[in-house]
């Protein structure tokens, strides 16, 4: 589980609020915009906006430097500078600190899902990557579309999660894909071309594109999760390949990234999350995250050693507590070529399930990267003269590896998918993760499933799922060693 991992990286000066930075909040009442500003590893939203939207009563306790938020008789207590909230006496952790700036209070956006939702007895989902807040029982599927040229035709391939029925119509030179939903969460459409389709945009629950001069008609395949729309030129068209039914593609990276030259991988460090007096999350049947991660780590080590013949080191091989920074240092000191950190997830939504693959988000490191440019220092060297060395703050070690880590994450997602491992929502997520931040090699964190979900808990304790996860990771390492790169082209969502 991530709660304990979210980096507490003080980013120094906070960026000024940017008016264009908004979350779109979708509820049964419609859409609203909630401004936010980025702060060390989280997004902060003004409490005033939430007060208005949810009809909250806020009372400031100037003496204690805190706030009491009351809603439907439930009390949420917030303290300036603290990344915790008390909800009806229960403490929940937040992804960042509550901040007071003049008269305005800012709260981490996940206060909505972690504190406000439970207090209001309302399901609230915060999608950090796409800046959506989904409140209550509304349908906001994630839509990914890309256009590809296939001979004379243009094929628009669309993935929808969760699967949602749609209708495709043509209105003049506009192609309209209307989803049976309250809104859609769609990233930019990749591969647009002026002769086929341009200017793709979201209008309500529809994806709309302007058709180019070469398009005379279209034909669409019908599948609520994955469908294709062929844009056809005038006149007879040679039979095109049948509309796609292959599984949804994983997130695709913009450039081809060389993960490792062939044979360059010698050492893999596997990190079994938690341990000792830190059990991690606990499933309804009592399964502990620390046991799940250790069991899979051991199996993975055996599989890699016996099938690929690499050196595999575990950050722990017993039920013991190992501090986060020591795990990273262990990987660095052993000059690991890859770091794989294993965790299990938990959610207040019992139905949330599936594995999740995460790499470090560069977004949160932009400011620091800039600072890094300025931190070259001259040092005297043996034999006279000086040399420029780069001062790399400990938690910036991952920066130069970020692209390769993202490529590694894409490979993991691809191979887990091949092994029929169910994935949770967004395929390869990026997040600020403490364990990865200091790693001086490509590094990826895998949440193997949700222990809060009874089916996932059972599957992680059985034979098939751990076997499939291990097989997917072994296949990933085989690819990395062979120098295989993840698919190029396209462009993921944001
Ligand atoms: Zn964990």
Coordinates of C-alpha atoms and ligand atoms in Angstrom, one line a residue:
X1 CA 0.0 0.0 0.0
X2 CA 1.2 3.4 -0.8
X3 CA 0.1 5.5 2.1
X4 CA 3.4 5.1 3.9
X5 CA 5.4 5.4 0.7
X6 CA 4.2 8.7 -0.7
X7 CA 7.3 10.8 -0.7
X8 CA 7.6 13.6 1.8
X9 CA 9.9 15.5 -0.5
X10 CA 9.9 19.1 0.4
X11 CA 10.2 20.8 -2.9
X12 CA 11.3 24.2 -1.5
X13 CA 9.4 27.1 -2.9
X14 CA 5.8 26.2 -3.9
X15 CA 4.8 27.2 -7.4
X16 CA 2.4 30.1 -7.6
X17 CA -1.3 29.0 -8.2
X18 CA -1.9 28.5 -11.8
X19 CA -5.5 29.4 -12.8
X20 CA -5.5 26.8 -15.7
X21 CA -4.9 24.0 -13.2
X22 CA -8.3 22.6 -12.5
X23 CA -9.9 19.3 -11.5
X24 CA -13.2 18.5 -13.2
X25 CA -15.7 17.3 -10.6
X26 CA -18.5 15.2 -12.0
X27 CA -21.5 14.5 -9.9
X28 CA -25.2 13.8 -10.4
X29 CA -25.6 17.6 -10.4
X30 CA -23.3 18.1 -13.3
X31 CA -19.7 19.3 -13.8
X32 CA -17.8 21.8 -11.7
X33 CA -14.3 23.0 -11.9
X34 CA -12.1 22.9 -8.8
X35 CA -8.8 24.8 -9.0
X36 CA -5.7 23.2 -7.6
X37 CA -2.0 23.9 -7.2
X38 CA 0.8 21.5 -7.1
X39 CA 2.8 21.0 -4.0
X40 CA 5.4 18.4 -2.9
X41 CA 4.0 15.3 -4.4
X42 CA 0.3 16.2 -4.2
X43 CA -2.3 18.6 -5.5
X44 CA -3.8 21.1 -3.1
X45 CA -7.4 22.4 -3.5
X46 CA -8.9 25.4 -1.7
X47 CA -11.1 24.3 1.1
X48 CA -13.5 27.1 0.3
X49 CA -14.4 25.4 -3.0
X50 CA -15.2 22.1 -1.2
X51 CA -17.2 24.0 1.4
X52 CA -19.4 25.5 -1.3
X53 CA -19.7 22.2 -3.3
X54 CA -20.5 19.9 -0.4
X55 CA -22.3 22.4 2.0
X56 CA -19.7 22.0 4.7
X57 CA -19.5 24.0 7.9
X58 CA -16.0 25.1 8.7
X59 CA -14.8 26.4 12.1
X60 CA -11.3 27.6 12.7
X61 CA -9.6 26.9 15.9
X62 CA -6.9 29.6 15.9
X63 CA -5.4 28.5 19.1
X64 CA -4.7 24.9 18.0
X65 CA -3.9 26.0 14.4
X66 CA -6.7 23.7 13.2
X67 CA -10.0 23.5 11.5
X68 CA -13.1 21.6 12.2
X69 CA -15.2 20.6 9.2
X70 CA -18.7 19.5 10.0
X71 CA -21.0 17.7 7.6
X72 CA -24.1 15.8 8.4
X73 CA -23.1 15.5 12.0
X74 CA -19.7 14.0 11.1
X75 CA -16.6 15.9 12.1
X76 CA -13.3 16.1 10.2
X77 CA -10.5 17.8 12.1
X78 CA -7.5 19.2 10.1
X79 CA -4.3 20.7 11.3
X80 CA -2.1 23.1 9.4
X81 CA 1.1 21.5 8.3
X82 CA -0.2 18.0 9.1
X83 CA -0.8 15.3 6.4
X84 CA -3.4 13.6 8.5
X85 CA -7.1 14.1 9.1
X86 CA -9.3 12.9 11.8
X87 CA -12.7 11.6 10.6
X88 CA -15.2 11.0 13.4
X89 CA -12.2 10.2 15.6
X90 CA -10.5 7.9 13.1
X91 CA -7.1 9.1 11.7
X92 CA -6.6 8.9 7.9
X93 CA -3.4 9.8 6.2
X94 CA -3.3 12.3 3.3
X95 CA -0.9 12.5 0.4
X96 CA 0.4 15.9 1.6
X97 CA 0.1 18.5 4.3
X98 CA -2.9 20.8 4.9
X99 CA -1.6 24.3 4.2
X100 CA -2.8 27.7 5.3
X101 CA -1.9 30.5 3.0
X102 CA -3.1 33.9 4.3
X103 CA -6.9 33.4 4.7
X104 CA -7.1 30.4 2.4
X105 CA -6.8 26.8 3.5
X106 CA -5.6 24.3 1.0
X107 CA -6.1 20.6 1.4
X108 CA -4.7 17.6 -0.5
X109 CA -7.1 16.6 -3.1
X110 CA -7.3 13.0 -1.7
X111 CA -9.1 14.5 1.4
X112 CA -12.1 14.1 -0.9
X113 CA -11.8 10.3 -1.3
X114 CA -10.2 9.6 2.1
X115 CA -12.1 11.8 4.5
X116 CA -15.0 13.7 2.9
X117 CA -16.4 10.6 1.1
X118 CA -16.5 8.4 4.2
X119 CA -17.9 11.3 6.2
X120 CA -20.7 12.0 3.7
X121 CA -21.2 8.3 3.1
X122 CA -20.6 9.0 -0.6
X123 CA -18.3 7.3 -3.0
X124 CA -15.7 9.9 -4.2
X125 CA -13.0 8.9 -6.6
X126 CA -10.0 11.2 -7.3
X127 CA -8.1 10.5 -10.5
X128 CA -4.9 12.4 -10.1
X129 CA -3.5 11.6 -13.5
X130 CA -6.5 13.0 -15.5
X131 CA -7.6 15.5 -12.9
X132 CA -11.1 14.1 -12.5
X133 CA -13.1 13.9 -9.3
X134 CA -16.0 11.5 -9.6
X135 CA -18.7 11.9 -6.9
X136 CA -21.4 9.4 -6.2
X137 CA -22.9 7.0 -8.7
X138 CA -22.0 8.6 -12.0
X139 CA -20.3 7.0 -14.9
X140 CA -17.1 8.6 -16.2
X141 CA -15.2 6.0 -18.2
X142 CA -11.6 6.5 -19.3
X143 CA -11.3 6.7 -23.0
X144 CA -8.1 6.3 -25.0
X145 CA -8.1 6.7 -28.7
X146 CA -5.5 6.7 -31.4
X147 CA -5.6 7.0 -35.2
X148 CA -3.5 4.9 -37.5
X149 CA -3.2 4.8 -41.3
X150 CA -3.8 1.3 -42.7
X151 CA -3.4 1.6 -46.5
X152 CA -6.2 3.7 -47.9
X153 CA -8.2 3.8 -44.7
X154 CA -7.7 5.5 -41.3
X155 CA -8.5 3.3 -38.3
X156 CA -9.5 5.0 -35.0
X157 CA -9.0 2.5 -32.2
X158 CA -10.8 3.3 -29.0
X159 CA -10.4 1.7 -25.5
X160 CA -12.9 2.3 -22.9
X161 CA -12.6 1.5 -19.2
X162 CA -14.9 0.4 -17.7
X163 CA -16.6 -0.9 -20.8
X164 CA -19.4 1.5 -21.8
X165 CA -21.9 1.3 -24.7
X166 CA -21.5 3.9 -27.3
X167 CA -23.0 5.1 -30.6
X168 CA -21.1 6.4 -33.6
X169 CA -22.8 9.0 -35.9
X170 CA -21.7 11.4 -38.5
X171 CA -22.9 15.0 -38.4
X172 CA -21.6 16.9 -41.5
X173 CA -17.9 16.6 -41.3
X174 CA -17.9 15.6 -37.7
X175 CA -17.6 12.1 -36.3
X176 CA -19.4 11.8 -33.0
X177 CA -18.8 8.9 -30.6
X178 CA -21.4 9.3 -27.9
X179 CA -21.0 7.2 -24.7
X180 CA -23.8 6.2 -22.4
X181 CA -22.1 8.0 -19.5
X182 CA -22.3 11.2 -17.5
X183 CA -18.9 12.4 -18.8
X184 CA -15.8 10.9 -20.3
X185 CA -12.2 11.1 -19.1
X186 CA -10.3 11.2 -22.4
X187 CA -6.7 12.1 -23.1
X188 CA -5.5 13.5 -26.4
X189 CA -6.1 11.4 -29.4
X190 CA -2.8 10.4 -31.0
X191 CA -2.0 10.1 -34.7
X192 CA -4.4 12.7 -36.0
X193 CA -3.8 13.6 -39.6
X194 CA -5.2 16.4 -41.6
X195 CA -6.5 14.2 -44.5
X196 CA -8.3 11.8 -42.1
X197 CA -9.3 13.4 -38.8
X198 CA -8.3 16.5 -36.8
X199 CA -9.3 18.5 -33.8
X200 CA -10.5 15.6 -31.6
X201 CA -12.2 17.0 -28.5
X202 CA -14.5 16.0 -25.7
X203 CA -18.0 17.4 -25.7
X204 CA -20.0 16.3 -22.7
X205 CA -20.0 12.5 -22.9
X206 CA -18.9 12.5 -26.6
X207 CA -15.7 12.3 -28.3
X208 CA -15.9 14.5 -31.5
X209 CA -13.4 14.8 -34.3
X210 CA -13.4 16.8 -37.6
X211 CA -13.1 14.5 -40.6
X212 CA -10.6 15.2 -43.3
X213 CA -11.3 15.6 -47.0
X214 CA -10.3 12.0 -47.8
X215 CA -13.0 10.5 -45.6
X216 CA -16.3 9.6 -47.4
X217 CA -17.8 7.2 -45.0
X218 CA -17.0 5.1 -41.9
X219 CA -17.7 1.7 -40.5
X220 CA -17.5 0.9 -36.8
X221 CA -17.1 -2.3 -34.8
X222 CA -19.2 -2.7 -31.7
X223 CA -17.6 -3.6 -28.4
X224 CA -18.1 -1.6 -25.3
X225 CA -14.5 -2.0 -24.2
X226 CA -12.4 -1.9 -27.4
X227 CA -13.6 -0.9 -30.8
X228 CA -12.4 0.5 -34.1
X229 CA -13.9 3.0 -36.5
X230 CA -12.6 2.8 -40.0
X231 CA -12.5 6.0 -42.0
X232 CA -13.1 5.2 -45.6
X233 CA -12.1 7.1 -48.8
X234 CA -14.6 7.5 -51.6
X235 CA -15.1 4.6 -54.0
X236 CA -14.7 0.9 -53.5
X237 CA -12.2 -0.1 -50.8
X238 CA -10.3 -3.3 -50.8
X239 CA -11.5 -5.4 -47.9
X240 CA -9.7 -4.0 -44.8
X241 CA -8.4 -6.3 -42.1
X242 CA -11.3 -7.3 -39.8
X243 CA -12.0 -4.8 -37.1
X244 CA -9.8 -5.4 -34.2
X245 CA -10.7 -7.6 -31.3
X246 CA -7.2 -7.9 -29.8
X247 CA -6.8 -7.0 -26.1
X248 CA -6.6 -3.4 -25.1
X249 CA -3.1 -2.1 -25.6
X250 CA -1.1 -1.0 -22.6
X251 CA 0.0 2.6 -22.2
X252 CA 2.4 3.4 -25.0
X253 CA 5.5 5.6 -24.5
X254 CA 6.4 8.4 -26.9
X255 CA 10.0 7.6 -27.8
X256 CA 11.7 4.3 -28.1
X257 CA 13.8 3.9 -25.0
X258 CA 16.8 1.6 -24.9
X259 CA 16.3 -0.2 -21.6
X260 CA 19.6 -1.9 -21.5
X261 CA 22.1 -3.1 -24.0
X262 CA 22.0 -6.9 -24.5
X263 CA 23.6 -8.7 -21.7
X264 CA 24.0 -5.6 -19.5
X265 CA 21.7 -6.9 -16.8
X266 CA 23.6 -8.7 -14.1
X267 CA 21.9 -7.9 -10.8
X268 CA 18.2 -7.6 -9.9
X269 CA 17.1 -6.4 -6.5
X270 CA 13.7 -7.4 -5.4
X271 CA 12.1 -5.5 -2.5
X272 CA 9.4 -7.2 -0.5
X273 CA 7.4 -4.3 0.9
X274 CA 6.9 -3.9 4.7
X275 CA 8.0 -6.6 7.2
X276 CA 8.5 -7.1 10.9
X277 CA 6.4 -4.7 13.0
X278 CA 5.1 -3.1 9.8
X279 CA 2.5 -5.5 8.4
X280 CA 1.3 -3.3 5.6
X281 CA -2.4 -3.7 4.7
X282 CA -4.5 -6.6 6.0
X283 CA -7.2 -8.4 4.0
X284 CA -10.6 -9.2 5.4
X285 CA -9.5 -12.9 5.9
X286 CA -6.4 -11.7 7.8
X287 CA -3.8 -11.9 5.0
X288 CA -0.9 -9.5 5.6
X289 CA 0.8 -7.5 2.9
X290 CA 4.2 -8.2 4.3
X291 CA 3.7 -12.0 3.9
X292 CA 2.3 -11.7 0.4
X293 CA 5.2 -9.5 -0.8
X294 CA 7.8 -11.8 0.8
X295 CA 6.3 -14.9 -0.7
X296 CA 6.2 -13.5 -4.2
X297 CA 9.7 -12.0 -3.8
X298 CA 11.1 -15.4 -2.9
X299 CA 9.4 -17.2 -5.7
X300 CA 10.5 -14.5 -8.2
X301 CA 14.1 -14.8 -7.0
X302 CA 14.1 -18.6 -7.5
X303 CA 12.5 -18.3 -10.9
X304 CA 14.9 -15.6 -12.2
X305 CA 18.0 -17.5 -10.8
X306 CA 16.9 -20.8 -12.2
X307 CA 15.6 -19.6 -15.6
X308 CA 17.7 -16.6 -16.5
X309 CA 20.8 -17.0 -14.4
X310 CA 21.1 -13.5 -13.0
X311 CA 22.2 -12.5 -9.5
X312 CA 19.1 -11.7 -7.5
X313 CA 19.2 -10.0 -4.1
X314 CA 16.3 -9.5 -1.7
X315 CA 16.1 -6.4 0.5
X316 CA 14.7 -8.8 3.1
X317 CA 14.3 -12.5 3.3
X318 CA 12.6 -12.8 6.6
X319 CA 9.8 -11.2 8.5
X320 CA 11.9 -8.2 9.6
X321 CA 11.5 -4.5 9.5
X322 CA 13.8 -2.7 7.0
X323 CA 13.7 1.1 6.8
X324 CA 12.8 2.5 3.4
X325 CA 16.0 4.3 2.7
X326 CA 18.0 1.2 3.6
X327 CA 16.2 -0.7 0.9
X328 CA 17.1 1.8 -1.7
X329 CA 20.7 2.0 -0.4
X330 CA 20.9 -1.8 -0.6
X331 CA 20.0 -1.7 -4.3
X332 CA 22.4 1.2 -5.0
X333 CA 25.3 -0.4 -3.1
X334 CA 24.9 -3.7 -4.8
X335 CA 24.9 -1.9 -8.2
X336 CA 21.6 -3.4 -9.1
X337 CA 20.6 -3.0 -12.8
X338 CA 16.9 -3.2 -11.9
X339 CA 14.9 -2.7 -8.8
X340 CA 11.5 -4.3 -8.4
X341 CA 9.5 -3.3 -5.3
X342 CA 6.5 -5.4 -4.4
X343 CA 3.4 -4.2 -2.5
X344 CA -0.3 -5.0 -2.1
X345 CA -3.0 -2.4 -2.3
X346 CA -6.0 -1.5 -0.2
X347 CA -9.0 0.7 -0.9
X348 CA -12.1 1.8 0.9
X349 CA -14.0 0.5 -2.1
X350 CA -14.2 -3.2 -1.5
X351 CA -14.7 -3.8 -5.3
X352 CA -11.4 -2.3 -6.3
X353 CA -9.1 -5.1 -7.5
X354 CA -6.2 -5.9 -9.8
X355 CA -2.5 -5.2 -10.0
X356 CA -1.0 -1.8 -10.5
X357 CA 2.4 -0.9 -11.9
X358 CA 4.0 2.4 -10.9
X359 CA 7.1 4.3 -11.7
X360 CA 8.4 7.6 -10.5
X361 CA 6.5 10.7 -11.7
X362 CA 8.8 13.2 -13.3
X363 CA 6.2 15.9 -12.7
X364 CA 7.0 16.2 -9.1
X365 CA 10.7 16.5 -9.8
X366 CA 10.8 19.3 -12.3
X367 CA 11.8 22.0 -9.9
X368 CA 14.4 19.8 -8.4
X369 CA 15.8 18.9 -11.8
X370 CA 16.2 22.6 -12.4
X371 CA 18.0 23.0 -9.2
X372 CA 20.2 20.1 -10.1
X373 CA 21.6 21.9 -13.1
X374 CA 23.1 24.5 -10.8
X375 CA 24.6 22.0 -8.4
X376 CA 27.8 21.1 -10.3
X377 CA 30.8 21.8 -8.1
X378 CA 34.5 21.9 -8.8
X379 CA 36.6 19.6 -6.7
X380 CA 40.4 19.2 -6.7
X381 CA 41.6 15.9 -8.0
X382 CA 44.7 13.8 -7.2
X383 CA 47.7 15.0 -9.2
X384 CA 46.5 18.6 -9.5
X385 CA 43.8 20.4 -11.4
X386 CA 40.1 20.3 -10.8
X387 CA 37.1 18.3 -12.0
X388 CA 33.4 19.1 -12.2
X389 CA 31.3 16.7 -10.3
X390 CA 27.6 16.6 -10.0
X391 CA 26.1 16.8 -6.6
X392 CA 23.1 14.5 -6.7
X393 CA 20.8 14.9 -3.8
X394 CA 19.9 11.4 -2.5
X395 CA 16.3 11.6 -3.5
X396 CA 17.1 12.6 -7.1
X397 CA 19.1 9.6 -8.0
X398 CA 16.1 8.2 -10.0
X399 CA 15.8 11.2 -12.3
X400 CA 18.3 10.1 -15.0
X401 CA 16.6 6.7 -15.1
X402 CA 13.0 8.0 -15.3
X403 CA 12.4 7.2 -18.9
X404 CA 13.9 3.7 -18.7
X405 CA 11.8 3.1 -15.6
X406 CA 8.7 4.1 -17.5
X407 CA 9.7 1.7 -20.3
X408 CA 10.3 -1.0 -17.7
X409 CA 6.8 -0.3 -16.3
X410 CA 5.3 -0.6 -19.8
X411 CA 7.0 -4.0 -20.3
X412 CA 5.7 -5.2 -16.9
X413 CA 2.2 -4.2 -17.8
X414 CA 2.5 -5.9 -21.2
X415 CA 3.7 -9.2 -19.7
X416 CA 1.3 -9.2 -16.8
X417 CA -1.5 -8.7 -19.3
X418 CA -0.2 -11.6 -21.4
X419 CA -0.4 -13.7 -18.2
X420 CA -4.0 -12.7 -17.7
X421 CA -3.2 -10.8 -14.5
X422 CA -6.1 -8.4 -14.0
X423 CA -4.9 -4.8 -13.9
X424 CA -6.4 -2.0 -11.9
X425 CA -7.6 1.0 -13.9
X426 CA -4.8 3.0 -15.4
X427 CA -2.2 0.6 -16.7
X428 CA 1.2 2.2 -15.8
X429 CA 0.7 4.8 -13.3
X430 CA 3.3 7.3 -12.3
X431 CA 3.5 8.5 -8.7
X432 CA 6.1 10.0 -6.3
X433 CA 7.3 7.0 -4.5
X434 CA 9.9 7.2 -1.8
X435 CA 11.5 3.8 -2.5
X436 CA 12.1 4.7 -6.2
X437 CA 13.2 8.2 -5.7
X438 CA 16.7 7.3 -4.4
X439 CA 17.2 4.3 -6.7
X440 CA 20.1 4.7 -9.1
X441 CA 18.8 2.3 -11.7
X442 CA 15.5 1.7 -13.5
X443 CA 13.0 0.9 -10.8
X444 CA 9.3 -0.1 -10.7
X445 CA 6.8 -0.6 -7.9
X446 CA 4.1 -3.2 -8.4
X447 CA 1.0 -3.4 -6.3
X448 CA 0.2 -7.1 -6.8
X449 CA -3.5 -6.7 -6.0
X450 CA -6.0 -5.3 -3.5
X451 CA -6.0 -7.2 -0.2
X452 CA -9.1 -5.2 0.7
X453 CA -10.9 -7.2 -2.0
X454 CA -11.8 -10.7 -0.9
X455 CA -11.3 -12.2 -4.4
X456 CA -7.9 -10.6 -4.8
X457 CA -7.0 -11.7 -1.3
X458 CA -8.0 -15.3 -2.0
X459 CA -6.2 -15.3 -5.4
X460 CA -3.0 -13.9 -3.9
X461 CA -3.0 -16.7 -1.3
X462 CA -3.7 -19.4 -4.0
X463 CA -1.4 -20.8 -6.7
X464 CA -2.4 -19.2 -10.0
X465 CA -2.1 -15.5 -9.4
X466 CA 1.4 -15.5 -7.8
X467 CA 2.5 -17.9 -10.5
X468 CA 1.2 -15.6 -13.2
X469 CA 2.8 -12.5 -11.7
X470 CA 6.1 -14.2 -11.3
X471 CA 5.9 -15.4 -14.9
X472 CA 5.1 -11.9 -16.2
X473 CA 8.1 -10.5 -14.3
X474 CA 10.4 -13.2 -15.5
X475 CA 9.3 -12.5 -19.1
X476 CA 9.9 -8.8 -18.5
X477 CA 13.5 -9.4 -17.3
X478 CA 14.1 -11.6 -20.3
X479 CA 13.0 -8.8 -22.5
X480 CA 15.2 -6.2 -20.7
X481 CA 18.2 -8.5 -20.9
X482 CA 17.6 -9.1 -24.6
X483 CA 17.5 -5.3 -25.1
X484 CA 13.9 -5.4 -26.2
X485 CA 12.3 -2.1 -26.2
X486 CA 8.6 -1.3 -25.5
X487 CA 6.4 -0.4 -28.5
X488 CA 7.0 3.0 -29.9
X489 CA 4.6 5.5 -31.5
X490 CA 1.2 6.4 -30.4
X491 CA 1.3 8.2 -27.1
X492 CA -0.3 7.4 -23.9
X493 CA -2.8 9.3 -22.1
X494 CA -1.1 12.4 -20.9
Ligands
LIG1 ZN1 2.7 -1.4 0.8

